[in-house]
């Protein structure tokens, strides 16, 4: 094992924390070489899967468009190209006369205008690894400029650029230098006159901590610092309201928020706080035009565990604090989690969750009448698509399921009528050949855990089917069912696919998150194991043929259940897993550590540390036989630094019992494979559409191979001593 001498009780793999250590690079290269060697026999299967999934990708396709001003914007894929183009066409008809549908091209009018083609950015001198990811992409209110940011290696540190859409060229300063802003992040807003833009800057720990203002045509060195968030538990977001009247500076921790507003027509104005920061109080705002500056609509948990909706004047009278002057629009209701408010002129559309499904509640601001927009069932995901037209009388929604490709409908806000706009084309795929439904599993404490499953029609329910079980369970994030070409390929090979909506996520409302975080984090893991048991005991799948998969915090989930119930899994796929929980949370210099204390706990407290040590995969390696394990990581990942999966893999190799299955390479059980990405690559993997499919083919090949008969191996892992 790559252990270095350390004091008794000290971590012998601490040296991997130094990302610049040549020994770490050599070790990662050795692991990647070993991985490539061990999966070489699946080359034909990987090729078959890649070809199969690629054949189901429409070579050329356009997204559903969205209207903004006199233009309909959309994205377009071109045959053979990895990245989608950002385009627009001129529209006809009065704004708001028919919602998104007015964004049709004029008959005989000009062809689509390509505003940004990331495929061309591959030729940029700064792009050395064939990787491009966009952070922001915002057209100015006058439609003349495009602000966009690029990342060429996957570390989520972006360079912000401004393009003149008349010439197709990026702006340069008077001195002839590129008009670019470095170390920017997600989030951007234009002033009303299109002459200034607000953007986010990160610090050395990758925390979004500042908002800056740049005036178009000036040297970025003259940019103005607008706001700094000094509390290290908070991140900053900047965005414009849909009305275009305000720039919002939102600063948030895991359980507290505060929003400051700047009139978009007065970008130099001092930001005004909507509602003062108070520990445990969260709120998110949108703006409605009207007399005296209009009003803000906020969803907040102050006075309602699952949030309520309030409104108040945009121009706050002097001395008005707290919720003084705010009026309740929707009271809080247990079991109905209000998520956001979205104003469209006369209507407010509130996103809410109930019974593990998304609903949209439409409120008529003039009459107070309300109606619900719901999907066909809990196994169908419903979400607002891109809707930028403030005066729209209909909104575009997107629906999909594990077996149904996405569809886009316009929903009339006054009548609730649905009108189909577009279905995603998937050549050679027929949803009628598959089935999906929701079931429940019973957790150890008796709680019913929702599970969404999919399988090919005719799959026997005799306990013989293999299964891939996916989970996440953190940050109140929801794993809504979504269509996936890799899942379709698994179903075609007799697999049942299941998504476990475990606690720690948000599918069951705010309580779902509270019951799976901090000192209740183990609930996430026991929920997941209970789902696997229910699938096996209910005859859905074979109990010895369940593979589990998860990414990031979902990778922590995989590491935890790998240690807690190794006998349950045929194999485990832990992608960029957050597995060295205690050590990472003890190191405030690691990106995101301080902001994460409100999710996982601060291990400087001995009681909290003991609890975290009880489940941290790095501190709890399983004894005896282990299932196959595939671990991924990326040297440029800022969210889970590559040393975490590297250390975990090293410790697993060092602690494999000599008599355990796979320890001597004589059995296919117990394999530990580590796939570090040594070049450009992000936290979530490749960026290009075909590159993503090739990566998924690798993961699927591992899953399918895990059920193959044992094969002889010569050794069980690289010997990193030679790199020391």
XYZ file of C-alpha atoms in Angstrom, residues 1-720:
720
model
C 0.000 0.000 0.000
C 1.203 3.587 -0.572
C 1.468 4.232 3.159
C 4.226 6.436 4.501
C 5.643 6.167 8.015
C 3.484 8.036 10.497
C 3.105 8.379 14.234
C 0.924 5.749 15.940
C -2.719 6.480 15.186
C -1.848 8.984 12.457
C -3.133 8.718 8.915
C -0.463 7.001 6.772
C -2.033 8.362 3.575
C -1.999 12.042 4.522
C 0.742 12.595 1.933
C -1.881 12.202 -0.802
C -3.366 15.537 0.273
C -0.536 17.272 -1.596
C -1.890 17.415 -5.145
C 1.473 18.611 -6.429
C 3.425 15.649 -5.068
C 4.938 13.783 -8.057
C 4.467 10.559 -6.111
C 0.694 11.110 -6.066
C 0.624 11.723 -9.805
C 2.663 8.572 -10.372
C 0.374 6.566 -8.110
C -2.749 7.838 -9.881
C -1.170 6.991 -13.220
C -0.427 3.488 -11.937
C -4.025 3.077 -10.788
C -5.333 4.259 -14.153
C -3.003 1.867 -15.952
C -4.201 -0.981 -13.744
C -7.821 -0.031 -14.368
C -7.275 0.024 -18.133
C -5.615 -3.384 -17.926
C -8.372 -4.922 -15.838
C -11.194 -3.699 -18.086
C -9.439 -4.443 -21.368
C -11.494 -7.629 -21.794
C -14.680 -5.516 -21.879
C -13.545 -3.486 -24.902
C -16.009 -5.194 -27.250
C -18.875 -4.730 -24.778
C -17.977 -1.071 -24.290
C -17.922 -0.575 -28.029
C -21.282 -2.277 -28.381
C -22.842 -0.134 -25.668
C -21.392 3.091 -27.040
C -22.655 2.306 -30.529
C -26.076 1.313 -29.218
C -26.533 4.490 -27.190
C -25.105 6.707 -29.936
C -27.573 5.229 -32.415
C -30.366 6.425 -30.120
C -29.115 10.019 -30.217
C -30.817 12.117 -32.875
C -27.833 13.375 -34.912
C -29.325 16.837 -35.306
C -31.951 18.279 -32.992
C -33.237 21.565 -31.578
C -34.458 22.221 -28.070
C -37.799 23.758 -27.229
C -37.339 27.496 -27.684
C -37.967 30.284 -25.184
C -38.876 33.866 -25.890
C -37.019 36.957 -24.763
C -37.784 40.291 -26.377
C -38.112 39.908 -30.132
C -36.197 36.656 -30.262
C -36.798 32.959 -29.728
C -33.706 31.333 -28.247
C -32.857 27.638 -28.411
C -29.971 25.181 -28.436
C -29.095 22.943 -31.360
C -27.079 19.775 -31.762
C -25.330 19.208 -35.078
C -24.481 15.739 -36.359
C -21.027 14.639 -35.289
C -20.361 17.547 -32.915
C -19.926 17.109 -29.167
C -21.356 20.403 -27.918
C -24.696 22.106 -28.511
C -24.844 25.490 -30.212
C -26.703 28.429 -28.695
C -28.956 30.030 -31.315
C -31.876 32.394 -31.883
C -34.472 33.362 -34.476
C -36.570 36.479 -34.832
C -40.190 36.110 -33.758
C -43.482 37.646 -34.713
C -46.531 38.607 -32.678
C -46.920 40.806 -29.659
C -45.163 39.886 -26.461
C -47.428 37.954 -24.160
C -50.063 37.307 -26.819
C -49.584 33.592 -26.724
C -46.836 32.698 -24.300
C -43.904 30.652 -25.523
C -45.644 29.750 -28.784
C -45.126 33.276 -30.165
C -41.481 32.334 -30.530
C -41.959 30.927 -34.031
C -39.629 31.860 -36.872
C -41.021 34.392 -39.288
C -42.216 32.843 -42.541
C -39.493 33.377 -45.097
C -37.434 35.171 -42.474
C -33.736 34.852 -41.736
C -32.277 31.481 -40.736
C -31.208 30.690 -37.201
C -28.366 32.818 -35.898
C -25.641 30.894 -34.057
C -24.629 33.005 -31.063
C -22.127 30.646 -29.471
C -20.637 27.373 -30.697
C -18.594 25.655 -27.967
C -17.183 23.279 -30.589
C -15.219 26.245 -31.939
C -13.925 27.021 -28.463
C -11.969 23.770 -28.646
C -9.634 25.711 -30.946
C -9.050 28.376 -28.281
C -5.343 28.589 -27.315
C -6.355 28.140 -23.660
C -8.097 24.833 -24.412
C -5.422 22.193 -24.143
C -7.395 19.138 -23.112
C -10.313 18.979 -25.538
C -12.716 19.952 -22.751
C -15.145 22.895 -22.695
C -17.783 23.716 -20.118
C -19.918 26.861 -20.005
C -20.659 28.498 -16.669
C -23.017 31.323 -17.675
C -24.635 32.288 -20.973
C -26.745 35.465 -20.795
C -27.870 37.756 -23.613
C -28.125 41.454 -22.718
C -31.614 43.005 -22.462
C -31.129 44.857 -25.767
C -30.152 41.605 -27.507
C -26.828 42.976 -28.719
C -24.310 41.331 -26.388
C -23.710 37.856 -25.000
C -21.908 37.288 -21.710
C -20.541 33.780 -21.401
C -17.904 32.028 -19.293
C -15.692 29.052 -20.079
C -13.781 26.394 -18.157
C -11.216 24.361 -20.083
C -10.111 21.805 -17.482
C -13.066 21.003 -15.206
C -12.099 22.887 -12.040
C -15.187 25.140 -12.248
C -13.067 28.288 -12.326
C -14.415 30.240 -15.284
C -13.255 33.077 -17.488
C -16.025 35.544 -18.310
C -16.159 36.995 -21.820
C -18.477 39.354 -23.707
C -19.392 38.858 -27.359
C -20.725 41.436 -29.804
C -23.525 39.513 -31.529
C -23.438 41.773 -34.586
C -19.835 40.852 -35.376
C -19.566 37.495 -33.614
C -16.346 38.695 -31.979
C -15.458 38.932 -28.311
C -14.886 42.454 -26.996
C -11.438 43.891 -26.408
C -10.418 46.880 -24.302
C -9.198 50.205 -25.671
C -5.679 48.883 -25.166
C -6.445 45.972 -27.462
C -6.522 43.379 -24.691
C -9.336 40.812 -24.339
C -12.161 42.158 -22.172
C -12.226 39.157 -19.862
C -12.776 38.570 -16.151
C -10.993 35.684 -14.437
C -11.902 33.398 -11.542
C -15.641 33.843 -12.059
C -18.397 31.413 -11.116
C -22.027 30.595 -11.863
C -24.464 33.512 -11.783
C -24.674 36.721 -13.815
C -27.047 39.644 -14.329
C -27.214 42.528 -16.788
C -28.267 46.070 -15.942
C -31.420 47.330 -17.669
C -29.449 49.440 -20.160
C -27.157 46.525 -21.143
C -24.095 48.616 -20.257
C -23.110 46.843 -17.022
C -23.064 43.278 -15.810
C -22.770 41.753 -12.354
C -20.743 38.600 -11.847
C -19.451 36.282 -9.106
C -15.824 35.760 -8.064
C -14.513 32.839 -5.986
C -11.768 32.825 -3.383
C -8.861 30.392 -2.964
C -11.224 27.867 -1.333
C -13.544 28.008 -4.367
C -16.222 29.807 -2.338
C -18.380 32.246 -4.276
C -17.806 35.210 -1.978
C -17.949 38.427 -4.009
C -20.163 40.243 -6.527
C -18.428 42.612 -8.957
C -19.791 45.020 -11.561
C -18.176 45.418 -14.975
C -19.026 48.280 -17.325
C -18.929 47.169 -20.957
C -16.021 48.629 -22.889
C -13.811 49.266 -19.863
C -10.699 47.575 -18.545
C -11.721 44.754 -16.136
C -9.082 46.094 -13.753
C -11.487 48.985 -13.148
C -14.396 46.734 -12.141
C -16.262 47.712 -8.988
C -16.623 45.447 -5.962
C -20.337 45.506 -5.092
C -20.614 43.006 -2.244
C -18.439 40.673 -0.180
C -19.821 37.854 1.945
C -17.407 37.548 4.870
C -19.119 34.645 6.656
C -17.330 31.573 5.312
C -20.421 29.411 5.672
C -22.207 31.416 2.966
C -22.035 31.433 -0.838
C -23.232 34.281 -3.055
C -25.474 34.069 -6.128
C -26.420 36.915 -8.472
C -29.352 36.942 -10.883
C -31.904 39.257 -12.444
C -35.603 38.969 -11.716
C -37.730 37.791 -14.633
C -39.334 41.232 -14.703
C -35.904 42.699 -15.412
C -36.474 45.369 -12.783
C -34.040 44.143 -10.114
C -30.664 42.512 -9.656
C -30.747 40.092 -6.710
C -27.677 39.260 -4.638
C -28.525 36.090 -2.735
C -26.219 34.829 -0.008
C -26.987 31.462 1.501
C -25.713 28.778 3.837
C -27.295 25.363 4.235
C -30.074 26.734 6.451
C -29.992 30.548 6.263
C -30.385 33.075 3.438
C -30.382 36.801 2.857
C -31.214 38.715 -0.346
C -30.141 42.193 -1.391
C -31.764 44.037 -4.301
C -30.392 46.620 -6.734
C -32.658 48.390 -9.268
C -31.524 47.182 -12.688
C -31.990 50.725 -14.003
C -29.564 52.062 -11.391
C -26.666 49.580 -11.264
C -24.576 51.864 -9.051
C -27.199 51.958 -6.299
C -26.455 50.615 -2.838
C -27.969 47.114 -2.384
C -31.014 46.998 -0.097
C -31.785 43.967 2.081
C -35.228 42.439 1.537
C -35.355 40.650 4.875
C -32.518 40.659 7.414
C -30.480 37.504 7.947
C -31.620 35.337 10.834
C -30.157 31.937 11.678
C -32.399 29.162 10.350
C -34.564 31.453 8.205
C -34.511 30.913 4.442
C -36.300 32.736 1.648
C -36.155 33.097 -2.152
C -37.681 35.982 -4.091
C -39.100 37.051 -7.426
C -40.454 40.432 -8.461
C -43.803 41.565 -9.848
C -44.127 44.852 -11.727
C -46.669 47.364 -10.469
C -47.173 50.843 -9.027
C -44.433 52.238 -6.782
C -41.917 49.655 -7.941
C -44.210 46.658 -7.648
C -43.767 43.941 -5.046
C -41.681 40.934 -4.167
C -43.007 37.406 -3.666
C -40.994 35.263 -1.256
C -41.182 31.641 -0.208
C -39.877 31.321 3.352
C -39.692 28.825 6.178
C -40.102 31.493 8.845
C -43.282 30.378 10.580
C -43.759 27.309 8.363
C -41.510 24.236 8.366
C -42.422 23.417 4.761
C -42.409 27.107 3.746
C -45.126 29.639 2.992
C -45.556 32.396 0.374
C -45.595 36.083 1.307
C -45.561 39.336 -0.642
C -44.503 42.857 0.184
C -43.668 46.209 -1.414
C -40.471 46.373 -3.442
C -39.631 49.785 -2.044
C -39.256 49.226 1.660
C -40.307 52.152 3.872
C -37.661 53.413 6.274
C -37.576 51.461 9.505
C -39.397 48.432 8.100
C -37.677 45.292 9.422
C -38.373 41.587 9.629
C -41.740 40.621 8.159
C -43.335 43.981 8.874
C -45.451 44.941 5.885
C -45.430 41.453 4.344
C -48.736 39.715 3.582
C -49.222 35.967 3.570
C -50.440 34.562 0.246
C -50.143 30.819 0.909
C -49.971 29.483 4.444
C -47.605 26.689 5.320
C -48.991 23.143 5.205
C -47.281 20.038 6.533
C -46.365 17.747 3.669
C -46.447 20.455 0.987
C -42.977 21.914 0.531
C -43.035 25.249 -1.286
C -39.806 25.629 -3.266
C -39.871 28.806 -5.344
C -42.101 31.574 -6.675
C -42.019 32.591 -10.348
C -43.856 35.718 -11.462
C -45.345 35.971 -14.965
C -47.170 39.295 -15.097
C -50.634 38.572 -13.764
C -49.725 35.110 -12.471
C -47.398 33.616 -9.878
C -46.281 30.027 -10.436
C -45.153 28.324 -7.227
C -43.084 25.158 -7.460
C -44.010 22.753 -4.676
C -43.438 19.121 -3.675
C -46.057 16.818 -2.262
C -46.044 13.032 -1.812
C -42.667 12.691 -3.538
C -43.827 14.528 -6.670
C -43.521 18.054 -8.061
C -46.566 20.261 -8.549
C -46.947 23.784 -9.910
C -49.491 26.017 -8.172
C -50.728 28.926 -10.302
C -52.055 32.017 -8.506
C -54.001 34.736 -10.288
C -52.692 37.959 -8.722
C -55.881 39.833 -9.592
C -58.538 37.380 -8.403
C -56.600 35.184 -5.988
C -57.813 32.063 -7.804
C -55.480 29.069 -7.696
C -55.039 25.913 -9.768
C -52.626 22.969 -9.728
C -50.517 21.725 -12.617
C -49.603 18.081 -12.044
C -47.908 15.284 -13.949
C -49.653 12.054 -14.873
C -48.339 10.299 -11.778
C -45.565 10.299 -9.156
C -43.294 8.320 -11.468
C -43.388 11.210 -13.975
C -41.157 14.222 -13.386
C -42.647 17.682 -13.909
C -40.536 20.844 -14.043
C -40.642 24.349 -15.395
C -38.590 24.597 -18.577
C -36.791 27.816 -19.573
C -39.348 30.628 -19.367
C -37.861 34.128 -19.682
C -40.860 36.084 -20.997
C -42.300 37.981 -18.039
C -45.542 38.741 -19.921
C -46.172 35.162 -21.041
C -49.720 33.869 -20.588
C -48.535 30.268 -20.829
C -45.478 28.533 -19.406
C -43.485 25.701 -20.909
C -43.155 22.619 -18.714
C -41.014 19.549 -19.204
C -42.143 16.037 -18.306
C -40.282 12.735 -18.441
C -39.936 9.437 -16.633
C -37.406 6.641 -16.407
C -38.831 5.225 -19.649
C -40.386 8.274 -21.367
C -38.079 10.748 -23.137
C -38.691 14.416 -22.290
C -41.719 16.221 -23.677
C -42.408 19.945 -23.575
C -45.909 21.367 -23.241
C -47.262 24.895 -23.059
C -49.684 25.209 -20.146
C -52.141 28.112 -20.283
C -51.973 29.917 -16.947
C -55.589 31.053 -17.035
C -57.273 27.813 -18.125
C -54.719 25.140 -17.236
C -54.934 23.710 -20.761
C -51.914 21.683 -21.936
C -50.617 21.936 -25.502
C -47.782 19.709 -26.766
C -44.826 21.596 -28.208
C -42.123 18.986 -28.627
C -41.025 15.444 -27.819
C -37.401 14.423 -27.721
C -36.640 12.101 -30.582
C -34.916 8.834 -29.607
C -34.365 6.773 -32.778
C -35.090 3.077 -32.383
C -36.620 3.419 -28.917
C -40.268 2.705 -28.108
C -41.461 3.538 -24.558
C -44.341 1.091 -24.986
C -41.875 -1.754 -24.496
C -41.050 -0.699 -20.937
C -42.781 -0.200 -17.594
C -42.255 2.186 -14.685
C -43.979 2.557 -11.337
C -43.534 3.741 -7.794
C -43.242 1.362 -4.859
C -42.233 1.781 -1.219
C -39.750 0.152 1.121
C -39.930 0.163 4.904
C -37.007 1.714 6.748
C -35.820 0.322 10.103
C -37.775 3.053 11.921
C -40.958 2.183 10.000
C -40.845 5.114 7.548
C -42.068 4.374 4.018
C -39.279 5.149 1.531
C -40.443 5.895 -2.036
C -38.715 4.000 -4.834
C -39.172 4.505 -8.568
C -38.470 1.450 -10.702
C -38.289 0.682 -14.414
C -37.989 -2.553 -16.351
C -38.635 -4.023 -19.760
C -42.153 -5.320 -20.346
C -42.382 -9.012 -19.615
C -39.607 -9.054 -17.035
C -40.431 -12.037 -14.791
C -41.124 -11.214 -11.180
C -39.574 -14.378 -9.879
C -36.587 -12.966 -8.060
C -34.177 -13.653 -10.900
C -33.579 -10.206 -12.377
C -30.367 -8.267 -11.767
C -30.736 -4.699 -10.523
C -29.006 -1.337 -10.572
C -30.022 0.779 -7.575
C -29.220 4.498 -7.612
C -29.246 6.978 -4.735
C -27.999 10.352 -3.510
C -29.637 11.606 -0.305
C -28.113 14.960 0.685
C -28.651 18.755 0.631
C -32.441 18.322 0.246
C -31.697 17.526 -3.409
C -34.351 15.532 -5.255
C -33.553 12.585 -7.500
C -36.608 12.887 -9.726
C -37.002 10.174 -12.367
C -35.386 11.152 -15.655
C -34.933 9.435 -18.971
C -31.472 8.041 -19.660
C -30.030 6.159 -22.626
C -27.710 4.110 -20.373
C -30.705 3.005 -18.308
C -32.528 1.938 -21.468
C -29.532 -0.203 -22.448
C -29.548 -1.860 -19.029
C -33.273 -2.561 -19.224
C -32.746 -4.157 -22.621
C -30.315 -6.558 -20.954
C -32.829 -7.744 -18.366
C -31.994 -5.356 -15.541
C -34.450 -3.636 -13.256
C -33.436 -0.052 -12.528
C -34.447 1.625 -9.269
C -34.048 5.094 -7.780
C -34.189 5.179 -3.975
C -35.629 8.472 -2.694
C -33.837 8.225 0.640
C -33.854 10.735 3.469
C -31.251 13.449 3.322
C -32.787 14.355 -0.038
C -35.881 16.495 -0.448
C -38.502 14.348 -2.132
C -40.465 14.074 1.100
C -40.261 17.769 1.984
C -38.118 19.590 4.507
C -38.479 16.818 7.097
C -36.953 14.372 4.607
C -33.751 16.399 4.639
C -33.719 17.024 8.383
C -34.002 13.308 9.083
C -30.925 12.536 6.972
C -28.329 15.169 7.876
C -25.941 16.041 10.709
C -26.445 13.624 13.629
C -29.095 11.680 11.671
C -26.957 11.071 8.574
C -26.856 7.301 9.061
C -30.575 7.278 8.234
C -29.666 7.889 4.577
C -27.610 4.713 4.502
C -30.043 2.481 6.360
C -32.857 3.721 4.089
C -30.855 2.685 1.035
C -30.101 -0.771 2.402
C -33.794 -1.171 3.279
C -34.718 -0.384 -0.333
C -32.336 -3.070 -1.600
C -33.795 -5.564 0.889
C -37.343 -4.711 -0.187
C -36.538 -5.216 -3.866
C -35.040 -8.611 -3.099
C -37.636 -9.745 -0.558
C -40.480 -8.576 -2.773
C -39.363 -10.790 -5.630
C -38.507 -7.892 -7.896
C -34.826 -8.796 -8.195
C -32.277 -11.409 -7.242
C -30.853 -10.650 -3.825
C -27.337 -11.566 -4.937
C -27.462 -9.469 -8.136
C -27.922 -5.905 -6.884
C -25.412 -3.282 -8.015
C -25.531 0.145 -6.386
C -24.384 3.467 -7.830
C -24.030 7.075 -6.696
C -21.952 10.221 -7.294
C -20.331 12.728 -4.908
C -22.535 12.754 -1.787
C -24.151 9.758 -3.476
C -20.636 8.323 -3.621
C -20.466 8.707 0.154
C -23.727 6.773 0.275
C -22.106 4.013 -1.776
C -19.017 3.941 0.423
C -21.117 3.757 3.563
C -23.351 0.903 2.385
C -20.307 -0.907 0.963
C -18.948 -0.980 4.504
C -22.210 -1.463 6.388
C -23.666 -4.283 4.280
C -20.988 -5.686 1.940
C -22.877 -8.952 1.590
C -25.891 -7.181 0.068
C -24.170 -5.936 -3.118
C -22.974 -7.711 -6.218
C -20.968 -4.611 -7.001
C -20.752 -0.945 -6.030
C -20.016 2.066 -8.239
C -18.822 5.067 -6.214
C -18.212 8.054 -8.485
C -16.076 10.911 -7.125
C -17.062 9.754 -3.639
C -16.886 11.972 -0.568
C -15.474 9.202 1.606
C -12.826 10.770 3.849
C -15.498 12.628 5.774
C -13.760 13.403 9.056
C -10.372 14.426 7.708
C -11.880 16.612 4.995
C -14.261 18.339 7.394
C -11.325 18.999 9.740
C -9.407 20.843 7.020
C -10.867 24.326 6.391
C -8.396 24.912 3.538
C -10.136 22.287 1.404
C -12.704 23.838 -0.961
C -16.240 23.844 0.439
C -15.328 22.470 3.883
C -16.602 25.361 5.993
C -19.791 25.745 3.957
C -20.412 22.012 4.446
C -20.361 21.991 8.239
C -24.083 22.765 8.299
C -24.754 19.622 6.245
C -22.411 17.071 7.829
C -21.326 18.639 11.122
C -18.135 20.193 12.453
C -15.855 17.384 13.683
C -13.914 19.761 15.933
C -16.721 18.916 18.364
C -15.745 15.486 19.816
C -19.348 14.260 19.915
C -19.927 15.181 16.284
C -16.599 13.674 15.279
C -17.448 10.374 16.939
C -20.725 10.227 15.034
C -19.057 11.020 11.719
C -16.395 8.391 12.395
C -19.174 5.847 12.844
C -20.069 6.017 9.144
C -17.116 7.576 7.294
C -16.123 4.966 4.677
C -12.425 5.750 5.045
C -12.656 4.987 8.763
C -14.872 1.881 8.349
C -13.462 -0.576 5.851
C -15.442 -3.818 5.654
C -14.003 -7.029 7.042
C -14.052 -10.309 5.150
C -15.449 -10.721 1.656
C -16.284 -7.588 -0.264
C -18.270 -6.908 -3.415
C -16.668 -5.601 -6.584
C -15.989 -1.874 -6.397
C -15.431 0.770 -9.053
C -14.252 4.177 -7.825
C -13.761 7.305 -9.948
C -12.003 10.607 -9.352
C -10.624 13.620 -11.216
C -7.464 15.618 -10.596
C -9.311 18.851 -11.433
C -12.383 18.173 -9.285
C -12.866 21.074 -6.811
C -15.748 19.446 -4.962
C -14.256 16.079 -3.989
C -10.494 16.388 -4.243
C -8.898 13.366 -5.885
C -6.977 12.404 -2.760
C -10.235 11.264 -1.107
C -10.999 8.354 -3.449
C -7.249 7.678 -3.797
C -6.788 7.317 -0.032
C -9.878 5.147 0.288
C -8.761 2.789 -2.460
C -5.275 2.549 -0.930
C -6.703 1.680 2.479
C -9.065 -0.892 0.977
C -6.152 -2.558 -0.793
C -4.065 -2.533 2.381
C -6.844 -4.026 4.531
C -8.034 -6.781 2.178
C -7.799 -10.007 4.162
C -5.468 -12.574 2.534
C -8.217 -15.175 2.569
C -10.962 -12.869 1.336
C -12.498 -13.263 -2.092
C -10.506 -11.371 -4.673
C -7.576 -10.603 -2.381
C -5.204 -12.824 -4.365
C -6.760 -12.127 -7.756
C -8.201 -15.633 -8.035
C -11.849 -14.584 -7.990
C -13.834 -11.894 -9.740
C -15.457 -10.971 -6.421
C -13.806 -8.275 -4.383
C -12.168 -6.366 -7.221
C -11.218 -2.783 -6.452
C -10.823 -0.663 -9.564
C -9.942 3.022 -9.480
C -10.501 5.181 -12.562
C -8.820 8.543 -11.924
C -9.223 11.151 -14.659
C -5.703 12.511 -15.102
C -6.482 15.143 -17.735
C -9.278 17.645 -18.200
C -12.493 16.482 -16.597
C -15.170 17.730 -14.236
C -16.823 16.543 -11.040
C -19.636 14.991 -13.071
C -17.449 13.547 -15.822
C -16.988 14.426 -19.506
C -18.761 17.415 -21.075
C -19.370 16.358 -24.688
C -22.526 14.416 -25.558
C -20.709 11.478 -27.219
C -17.908 11.553 -24.641
C -20.549 11.168 -21.929
C -21.921 8.090 -23.663
C -18.453 6.549 -23.942
C -17.954 7.119 -20.214
C -21.358 5.622 -19.417
C -20.449 2.599 -21.553
C -17.462 2.031 -19.257
C -19.659 2.140 -16.167
C -22.284 -0.137 -17.708
C -19.618 -2.591 -18.869
C -18.325 -2.821 -15.296
C -21.861 -3.400 -13.992
C -22.603 -6.100 -16.561
C -19.185 -7.694 -16.109
C -19.679 -7.872 -12.341
C -22.157 -10.676 -12.931
C -19.823 -12.646 -15.185
C -18.130 -15.911 -14.041
C -14.874 -15.604 -12.096
C -11.704 -15.005 -14.062
C -8.102 -15.597 -13.100
C -6.049 -12.556 -12.243
C -2.345 -12.188 -11.659
C -2.509 -9.501 -8.949
C -5.055 -7.353 -7.150
C -3.779 -3.835 -7.706
C -0.865 -1.602 -8.584
C 2.122 -1.413 -6.276
C 2.443 2.261 -5.476
